[in-house]
PDB file of C-alpha atoms in Angstrom:
ATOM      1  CA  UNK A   1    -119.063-172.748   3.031  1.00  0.00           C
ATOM      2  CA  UNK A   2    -116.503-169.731   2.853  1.00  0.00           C
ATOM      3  CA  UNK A   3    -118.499-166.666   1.975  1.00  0.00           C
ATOM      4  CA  UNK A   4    -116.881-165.877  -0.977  1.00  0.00           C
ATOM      5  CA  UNK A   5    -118.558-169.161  -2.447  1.00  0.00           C
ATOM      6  CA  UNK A   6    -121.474-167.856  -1.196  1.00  0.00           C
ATOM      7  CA  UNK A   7    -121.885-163.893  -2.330  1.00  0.00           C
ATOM      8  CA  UNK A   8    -120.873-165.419  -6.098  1.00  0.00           C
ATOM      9  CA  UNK A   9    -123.933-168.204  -5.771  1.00  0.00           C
ATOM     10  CA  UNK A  10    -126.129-165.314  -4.706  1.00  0.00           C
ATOM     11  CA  UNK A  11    -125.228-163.211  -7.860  1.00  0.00           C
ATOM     12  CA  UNK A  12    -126.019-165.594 -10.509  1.00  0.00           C
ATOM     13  CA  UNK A  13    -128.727-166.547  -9.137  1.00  0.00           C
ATOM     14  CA  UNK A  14    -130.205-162.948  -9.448  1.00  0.00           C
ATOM     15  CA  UNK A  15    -128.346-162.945 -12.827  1.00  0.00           C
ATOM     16  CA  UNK A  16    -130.339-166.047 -13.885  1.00  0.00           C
ATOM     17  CA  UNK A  17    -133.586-164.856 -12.403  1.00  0.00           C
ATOM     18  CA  UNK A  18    -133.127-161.751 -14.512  1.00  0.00           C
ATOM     19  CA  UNK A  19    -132.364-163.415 -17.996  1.00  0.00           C
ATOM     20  CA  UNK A  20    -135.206-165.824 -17.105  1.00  0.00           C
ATOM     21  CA  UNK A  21    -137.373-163.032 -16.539  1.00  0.00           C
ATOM     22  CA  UNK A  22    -136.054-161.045 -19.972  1.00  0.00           C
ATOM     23  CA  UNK A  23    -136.567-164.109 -22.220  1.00  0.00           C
ATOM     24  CA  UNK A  24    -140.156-164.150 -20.689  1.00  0.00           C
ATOM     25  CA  UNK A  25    -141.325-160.807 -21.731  1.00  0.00           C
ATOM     26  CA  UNK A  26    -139.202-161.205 -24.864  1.00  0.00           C
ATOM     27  CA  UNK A  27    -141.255-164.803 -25.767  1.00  0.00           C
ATOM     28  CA  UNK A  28    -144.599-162.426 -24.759  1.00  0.00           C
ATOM     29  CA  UNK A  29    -145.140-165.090 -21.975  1.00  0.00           C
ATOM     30  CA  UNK A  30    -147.196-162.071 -19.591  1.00  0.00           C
ATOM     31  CA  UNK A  31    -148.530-165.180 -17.115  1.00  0.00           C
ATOM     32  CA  UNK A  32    -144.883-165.807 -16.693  1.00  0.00           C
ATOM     33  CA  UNK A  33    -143.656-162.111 -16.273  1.00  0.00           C
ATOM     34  CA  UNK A  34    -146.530-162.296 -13.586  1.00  0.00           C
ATOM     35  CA  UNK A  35    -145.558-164.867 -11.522  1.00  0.00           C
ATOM     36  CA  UNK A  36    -141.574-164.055 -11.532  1.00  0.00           C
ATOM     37  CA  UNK A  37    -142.223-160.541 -10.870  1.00  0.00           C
ATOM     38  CA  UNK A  38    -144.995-161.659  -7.818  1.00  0.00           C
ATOM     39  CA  UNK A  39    -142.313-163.728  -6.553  1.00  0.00           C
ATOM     40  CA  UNK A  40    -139.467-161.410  -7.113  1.00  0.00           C
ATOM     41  CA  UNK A  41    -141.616-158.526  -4.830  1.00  0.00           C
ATOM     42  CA  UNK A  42    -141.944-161.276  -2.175  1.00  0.00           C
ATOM     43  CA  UNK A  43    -138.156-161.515  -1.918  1.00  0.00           C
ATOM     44  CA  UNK A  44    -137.543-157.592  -1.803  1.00  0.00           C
ATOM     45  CA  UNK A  45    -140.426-157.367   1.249  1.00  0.00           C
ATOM     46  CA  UNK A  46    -138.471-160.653   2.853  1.00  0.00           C
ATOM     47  CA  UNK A  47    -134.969-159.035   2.270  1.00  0.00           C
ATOM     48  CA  UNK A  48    -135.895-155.479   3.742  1.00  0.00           C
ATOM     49  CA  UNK A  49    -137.844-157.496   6.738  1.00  0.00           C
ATOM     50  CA  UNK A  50    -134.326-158.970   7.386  1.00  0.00           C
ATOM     51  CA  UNK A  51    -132.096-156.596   7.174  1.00  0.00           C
ATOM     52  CA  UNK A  52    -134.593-154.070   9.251  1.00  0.00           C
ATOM     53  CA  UNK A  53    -134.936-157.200  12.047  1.00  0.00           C
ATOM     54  CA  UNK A  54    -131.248-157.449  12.096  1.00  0.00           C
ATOM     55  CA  UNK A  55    -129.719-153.830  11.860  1.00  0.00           C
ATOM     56  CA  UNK A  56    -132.788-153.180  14.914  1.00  0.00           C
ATOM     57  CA  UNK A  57    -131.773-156.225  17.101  1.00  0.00           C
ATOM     58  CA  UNK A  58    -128.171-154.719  16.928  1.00  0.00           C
ATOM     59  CA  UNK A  59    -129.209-151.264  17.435  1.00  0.00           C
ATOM     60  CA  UNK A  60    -130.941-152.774  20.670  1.00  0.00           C
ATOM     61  CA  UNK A  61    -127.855-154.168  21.693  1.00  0.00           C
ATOM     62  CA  UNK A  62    -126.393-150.530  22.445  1.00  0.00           C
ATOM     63  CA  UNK A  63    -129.846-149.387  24.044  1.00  0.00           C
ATOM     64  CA  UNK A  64    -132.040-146.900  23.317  1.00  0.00           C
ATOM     65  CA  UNK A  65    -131.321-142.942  22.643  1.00  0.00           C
ATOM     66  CA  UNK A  66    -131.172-140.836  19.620  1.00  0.00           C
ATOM     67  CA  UNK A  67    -131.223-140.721  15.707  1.00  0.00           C
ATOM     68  CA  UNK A  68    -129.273-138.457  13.576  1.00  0.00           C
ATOM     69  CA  UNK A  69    -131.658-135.644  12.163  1.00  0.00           C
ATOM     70  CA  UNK A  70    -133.671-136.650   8.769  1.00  0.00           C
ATOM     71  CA  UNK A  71    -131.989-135.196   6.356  1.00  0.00           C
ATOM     72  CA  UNK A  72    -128.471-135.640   7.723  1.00  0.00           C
ATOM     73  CA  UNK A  73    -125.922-133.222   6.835  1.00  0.00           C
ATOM     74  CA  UNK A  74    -121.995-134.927   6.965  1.00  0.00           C
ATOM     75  CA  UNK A  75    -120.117-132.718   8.792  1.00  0.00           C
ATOM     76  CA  UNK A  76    -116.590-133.303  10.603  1.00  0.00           C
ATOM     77  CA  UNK A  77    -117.632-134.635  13.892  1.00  0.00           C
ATOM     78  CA  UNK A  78    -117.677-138.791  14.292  1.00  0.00           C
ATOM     79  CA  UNK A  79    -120.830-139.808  14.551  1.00  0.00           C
ATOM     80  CA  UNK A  80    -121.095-142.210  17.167  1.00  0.00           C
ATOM     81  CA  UNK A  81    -121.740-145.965  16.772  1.00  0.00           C
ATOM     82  CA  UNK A  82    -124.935-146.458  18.580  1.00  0.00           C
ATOM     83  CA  UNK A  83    -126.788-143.784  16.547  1.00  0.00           C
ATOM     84  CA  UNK A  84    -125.870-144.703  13.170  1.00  0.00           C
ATOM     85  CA  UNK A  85    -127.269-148.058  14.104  1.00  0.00           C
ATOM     86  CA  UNK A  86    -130.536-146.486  15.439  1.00  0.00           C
ATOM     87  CA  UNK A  87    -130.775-144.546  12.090  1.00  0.00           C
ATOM     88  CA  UNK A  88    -130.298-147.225   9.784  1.00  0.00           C
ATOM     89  CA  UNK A  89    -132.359-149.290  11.546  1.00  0.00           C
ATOM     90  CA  UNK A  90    -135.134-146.596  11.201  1.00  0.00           C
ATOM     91  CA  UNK A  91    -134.505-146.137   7.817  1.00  0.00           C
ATOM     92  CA  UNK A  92    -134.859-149.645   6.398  1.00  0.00           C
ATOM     93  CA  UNK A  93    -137.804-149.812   8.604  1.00  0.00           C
ATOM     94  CA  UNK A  94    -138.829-147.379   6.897  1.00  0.00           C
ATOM     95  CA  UNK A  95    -138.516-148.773   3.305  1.00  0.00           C
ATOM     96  CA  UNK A  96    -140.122-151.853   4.768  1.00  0.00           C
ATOM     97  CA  UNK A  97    -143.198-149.437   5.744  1.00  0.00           C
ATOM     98  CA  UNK A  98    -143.167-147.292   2.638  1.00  0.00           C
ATOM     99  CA  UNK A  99    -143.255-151.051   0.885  1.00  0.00           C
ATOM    100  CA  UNK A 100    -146.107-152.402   2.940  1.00  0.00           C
ATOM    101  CA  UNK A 101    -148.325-149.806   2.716  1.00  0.00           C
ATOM    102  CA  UNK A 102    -147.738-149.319  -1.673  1.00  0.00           C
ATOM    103  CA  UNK A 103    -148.946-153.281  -1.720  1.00  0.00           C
ATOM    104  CA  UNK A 104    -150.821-154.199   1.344  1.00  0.00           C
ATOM    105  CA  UNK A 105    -148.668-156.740   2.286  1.00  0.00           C
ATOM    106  CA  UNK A 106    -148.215-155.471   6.489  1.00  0.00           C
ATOM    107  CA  UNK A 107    -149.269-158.979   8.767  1.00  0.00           C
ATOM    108  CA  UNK A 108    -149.909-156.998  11.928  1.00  0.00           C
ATOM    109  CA  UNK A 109    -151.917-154.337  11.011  1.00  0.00           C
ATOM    110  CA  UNK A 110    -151.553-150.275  11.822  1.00  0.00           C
ATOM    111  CA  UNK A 111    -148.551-149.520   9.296  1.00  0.00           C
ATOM    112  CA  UNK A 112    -147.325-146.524  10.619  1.00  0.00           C
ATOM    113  CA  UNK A 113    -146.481-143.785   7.667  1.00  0.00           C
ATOM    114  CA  UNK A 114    -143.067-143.857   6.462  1.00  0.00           C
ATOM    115  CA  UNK A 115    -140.269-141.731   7.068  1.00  0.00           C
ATOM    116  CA  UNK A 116    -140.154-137.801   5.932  1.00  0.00           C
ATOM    117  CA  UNK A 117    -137.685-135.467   6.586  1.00  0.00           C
ATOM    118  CA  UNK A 118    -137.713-133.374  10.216  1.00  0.00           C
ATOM    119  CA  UNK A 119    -139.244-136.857  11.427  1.00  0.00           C
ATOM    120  CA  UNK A 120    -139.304-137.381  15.127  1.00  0.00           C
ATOM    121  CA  UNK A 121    -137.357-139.743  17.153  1.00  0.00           C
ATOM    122  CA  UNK A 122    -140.742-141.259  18.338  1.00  0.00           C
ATOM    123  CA  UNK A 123    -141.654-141.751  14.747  1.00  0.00           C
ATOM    124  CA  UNK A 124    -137.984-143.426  14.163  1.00  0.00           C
ATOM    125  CA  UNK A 125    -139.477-145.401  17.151  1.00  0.00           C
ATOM    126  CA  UNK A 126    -142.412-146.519  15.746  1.00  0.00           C
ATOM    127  CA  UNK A 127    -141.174-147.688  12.388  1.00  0.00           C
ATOM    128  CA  UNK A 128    -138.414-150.008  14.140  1.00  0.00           C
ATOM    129  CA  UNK A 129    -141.457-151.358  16.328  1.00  0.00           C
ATOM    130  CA  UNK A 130    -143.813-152.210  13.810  1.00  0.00           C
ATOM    131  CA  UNK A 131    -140.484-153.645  11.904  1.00  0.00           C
ATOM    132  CA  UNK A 132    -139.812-155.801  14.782  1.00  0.00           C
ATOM    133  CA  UNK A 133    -143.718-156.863  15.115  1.00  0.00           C
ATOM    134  CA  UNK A 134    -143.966-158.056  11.349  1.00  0.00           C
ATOM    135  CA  UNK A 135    -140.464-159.685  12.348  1.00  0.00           C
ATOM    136  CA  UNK A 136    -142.086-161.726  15.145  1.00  0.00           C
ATOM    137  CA  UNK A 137    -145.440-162.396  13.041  1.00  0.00           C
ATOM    138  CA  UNK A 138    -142.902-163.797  10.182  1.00  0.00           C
ATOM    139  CA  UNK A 139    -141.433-166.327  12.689  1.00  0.00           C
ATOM    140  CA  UNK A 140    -144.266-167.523  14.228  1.00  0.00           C
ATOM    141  CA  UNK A 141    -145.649-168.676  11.013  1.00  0.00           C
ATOM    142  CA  UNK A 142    -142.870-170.034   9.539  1.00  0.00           C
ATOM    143  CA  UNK A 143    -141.196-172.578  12.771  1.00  0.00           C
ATOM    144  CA  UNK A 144    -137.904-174.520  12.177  1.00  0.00           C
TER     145      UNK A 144
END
């Protein structure tokens, strides 16, 4: 399938999802609301779990080493490759966290508090492991 194909199934589908959800409240069907919203939050937690696994296996790829500071001032110097990787990684991780611990929905227990600004680079640390932990835990339970 050429990607194209598949970016435009992905946005009806949230565009249907959405209307779906609309007519719902509109129609005053709450039990309804309830279950496409539960199902919707599932699919945000699964999403960030994803994209946190996958922007910390690269990140991994180029070894371990710093973060740029939290919060990060653009400035003219390039910021190399390896870094911005760590720091995205750290920051989705971080969203993932921030998520987990608003609705109790961590697998592997000790959530570590999100990110704040002037965090440390063991903290950056930290989030990406327990990312990569609730990674694991997700695979294990769901086999191919």
């Amino acid at each position: 399938m050429r990607i194209g194909e598949l970016v435009t199934a992905l946005l009806y589908m949230r565009i249907y999802e959405r209307r779906d959800l609309a007519e719902a409240h509109g129609a005053g069907r709450q039990d309804l609301v309830d279950f496409q919203v539960s199902g919707l939050a599932r699919e945000y937690r699964d999403d960030l779990l994803e994209t946190a696994a996958v922007l910390d296996a690269l990140a991994l790829c180029h070894g371990h080493g710093s973060y740029l500071p939290r919060p990060y001032q653009e400035d003219s110097d390039p910021v190399p490759r390896d870094v911005e990787l760590r720091t995205d990684a750290s920051d989705v991780a971080s969203l993932l966290v921030d998520y987990d611990l608003q609705h109790g929905t961590g697998t592997t227990g000790g959530v570590p508090a999100a990110l704040e600004d002037g965090c440390t680079e063991a903290e950056r640390d930290a989030i990406r492991a327990y990312a990569r932990g609730e990674w694991i835990a997700s695979q294990e339970r769901w086999p191919d």
